[in-house]
Amino acid sequence: MAETDFFINNEFILFFISLLFLIILSYFLVDFLRKLIKRITEKTKTLDENVLKGIINPSFLFINIVGLYLILKILSILDPYRMTIKKFFFIASVI
């Protein structure tokens, strides 16, 4: 029981588990988007692979930026820098 509490209460382990989950989830979501957009582009003559790449890469980046921001909230050691981190990720998500 004590070992389980250690893993649940240790924020660094929770951070790394969440980071691993984010990486796996982002690849699945991007793969889903790729298949969905590929189906749409097969039905139309005007959309091509460049449009597919133009949508997939920014969406992958956006998913990772938002996920990393949410995961960084886990670490209490970063509490003094919350506003700076929030501003940084806001700017990164807008760009």
mmCIF file of C-alpha atoms in Angstrom:
data_model
loop_
_atom_site.group_PDB
_atom_site.id
_atom_site.type_symbol
_atom_site.label_atom_id
_atom_site.label_comp_id
_atom_site.label_asym_id
_atom_site.label_seq_id
_atom_site.Cartn_x
_atom_site.Cartn_y
_atom_site.Cartn_z
ATOM 1 C CA MET A 1 0.000 0.000 0.000
ATOM 2 C CA ALA A 2 2.822 2.393 0.833
ATOM 3 C CA GLU A 3 4.491 1.791 -2.536
ATOM 4 C CA THR A 4 1.246 2.566 -4.365
ATOM 5 C CA ASP A 5 0.812 5.802 -2.415
ATOM 6 C CA PHE A 6 4.381 6.761 -3.266
ATOM 7 C CA PHE A 7 3.767 6.389 -7.004
ATOM 8 C CA ILE A 8 0.441 8.217 -6.876
ATOM 9 C CA ASN A 9 1.684 11.059 -4.665
ATOM 10 C CA ASN A 10 5.044 11.523 -6.339
ATOM 11 C CA GLU A 11 4.424 14.324 -8.807
ATOM 12 C CA PHE A 12 7.534 13.641 -10.877
ATOM 13 C CA ILE A 13 6.456 10.075 -11.615
ATOM 14 C CA LEU A 14 2.965 11.333 -12.390
ATOM 15 C CA PHE A 15 4.522 13.971 -14.669
ATOM 16 C CA PHE A 16 6.501 11.398 -16.669
ATOM 17 C CA ILE A 17 3.548 9.003 -16.912
ATOM 18 C CA SER A 18 1.374 11.861 -18.159
ATOM 19 C CA LEU A 19 4.059 12.900 -20.640
ATOM 20 C CA LEU A 20 4.239 9.369 -22.007
ATOM 21 C CA PHE A 21 0.442 9.284 -22.258
ATOM 22 C CA LEU A 22 0.501 12.626 -24.122
ATOM 23 C CA ILE A 23 2.984 11.328 -26.666
ATOM 24 C CA ILE A 24 0.947 8.179 -27.301
ATOM 25 C CA LEU A 25 -2.341 10.083 -27.432
ATOM 26 C CA SER A 26 -1.015 12.723 -29.812
ATOM 27 C CA TYR A 27 0.217 10.077 -32.244
ATOM 28 C CA PHE A 28 -3.179 8.334 -32.170
ATOM 29 C CA LEU A 29 -5.055 11.601 -32.688
ATOM 30 C CA VAL A 30 -2.819 12.657 -35.557
ATOM 31 C CA ASP A 31 -3.155 9.235 -37.157
ATOM 32 C CA PHE A 32 -6.935 9.522 -36.858
ATOM 33 C CA LEU A 33 -6.855 13.002 -38.409
ATOM 34 C CA ARG A 34 -4.598 11.786 -41.192
ATOM 35 C CA LYS A 35 -6.987 8.960 -42.081
ATOM 36 C CA LEU A 36 -10.033 11.221 -41.872
ATOM 37 C CA ILE A 37 -8.525 13.931 -44.040
ATOM 38 C CA LYS A 38 -7.184 11.370 -46.493
ATOM 39 C CA ARG A 39 -10.738 10.036 -46.932
ATOM 40 C CA ILE A 40 -11.996 13.550 -47.546
ATOM 41 C CA THR A 41 -9.216 14.343 -50.017
ATOM 42 C CA GLU A 42 -9.862 11.157 -51.991
ATOM 43 C CA LYS A 43 -13.426 12.304 -52.692
ATOM 44 C CA THR A 44 -12.424 15.724 -53.975
ATOM 45 C CA LYS A 45 -10.118 16.663 -56.809
ATOM 46 C CA THR A 46 -8.966 20.003 -55.422
ATOM 47 C CA LEU A 47 -7.460 18.908 -52.094
ATOM 48 C CA ASP A 48 -4.119 17.173 -52.202
ATOM 49 C CA GLU A 49 -1.251 15.952 -50.040
ATOM 50 C CA ASN A 50 0.017 19.474 -49.370
ATOM 51 C CA VAL A 51 -3.253 20.363 -47.675
ATOM 52 C CA LEU A 52 -3.007 17.173 -45.660
ATOM 53 C CA LYS A 53 0.496 18.058 -44.476
ATOM 54 C CA GLY A 54 -0.586 21.624 -43.820
ATOM 55 C CA ILE A 55 -3.283 20.452 -41.426
ATOM 56 C CA ILE A 56 -1.575 17.489 -39.743
ATOM 57 C CA ASN A 57 1.686 19.111 -38.670
ATOM 58 C CA PRO A 58 0.153 22.170 -36.955
ATOM 59 C CA SER A 59 -2.502 20.037 -35.266
ATOM 60 C CA PHE A 60 0.189 17.691 -33.908
ATOM 61 C CA LEU A 61 2.115 20.682 -32.594
ATOM 62 C CA PHE A 62 -0.987 22.261 -31.047
ATOM 63 C CA ILE A 63 -2.003 19.001 -29.304
ATOM 64 C CA ASN A 64 1.484 18.705 -27.822
ATOM 65 C CA ILE A 65 1.639 22.358 -26.718
ATOM 66 C CA VAL A 66 -1.705 22.165 -24.915
ATOM 67 C CA GLY A 67 -0.869 18.776 -23.416
ATOM 68 C CA LEU A 68 2.524 19.892 -22.182
ATOM 69 C CA TYR A 69 0.977 22.985 -20.606
ATOM 70 C CA LEU A 70 -1.553 20.837 -18.745
ATOM 71 C CA ILE A 71 1.112 18.352 -17.680
ATOM 72 C CA LEU A 72 3.409 21.097 -16.355
ATOM 73 C CA LYS A 73 0.621 22.123 -13.982
ATOM 74 C CA ILE A 74 1.295 18.887 -12.080
ATOM 75 C CA LEU A 75 4.723 20.004 -10.886
ATOM 76 C CA SER A 76 4.467 22.121 -7.750
ATOM 77 C CA ILE A 77 8.109 23.127 -8.081
ATOM 78 C CA LEU A 78 7.019 25.399 -10.957
ATOM 79 C CA ASP A 79 4.415 27.285 -8.892
ATOM 80 C CA PRO A 80 6.447 30.523 -8.708
ATOM 81 C CA TYR A 81 6.633 30.546 -12.505
ATOM 82 C CA ARG A 82 2.955 29.787 -13.275
ATOM 83 C CA MET A 83 2.143 33.114 -14.908
ATOM 84 C CA THR A 84 5.294 33.055 -17.048
ATOM 85 C CA ILE A 85 4.546 29.509 -18.189
ATOM 86 C CA LYS A 86 0.942 30.422 -18.892
ATOM 87 C CA LYS A 87 1.981 33.421 -21.001
ATOM 88 C CA PHE A 88 4.598 31.393 -22.851
ATOM 89 C CA PHE A 89 2.140 28.651 -23.785
ATOM 90 C CA PHE A 90 -0.509 31.163 -24.767
ATOM 91 C CA ILE A 91 1.915 32.804 -27.161
ATOM 92 C CA ALA A 92 3.129 29.424 -28.433
ATOM 93 C CA SER A 93 -0.414 28.237 -29.115
ATOM 94 C CA VAL A 94 -1.314 31.445 -30.966
ATOM 95 C CA ILE A 95 1.762 31.269 -33.184
#
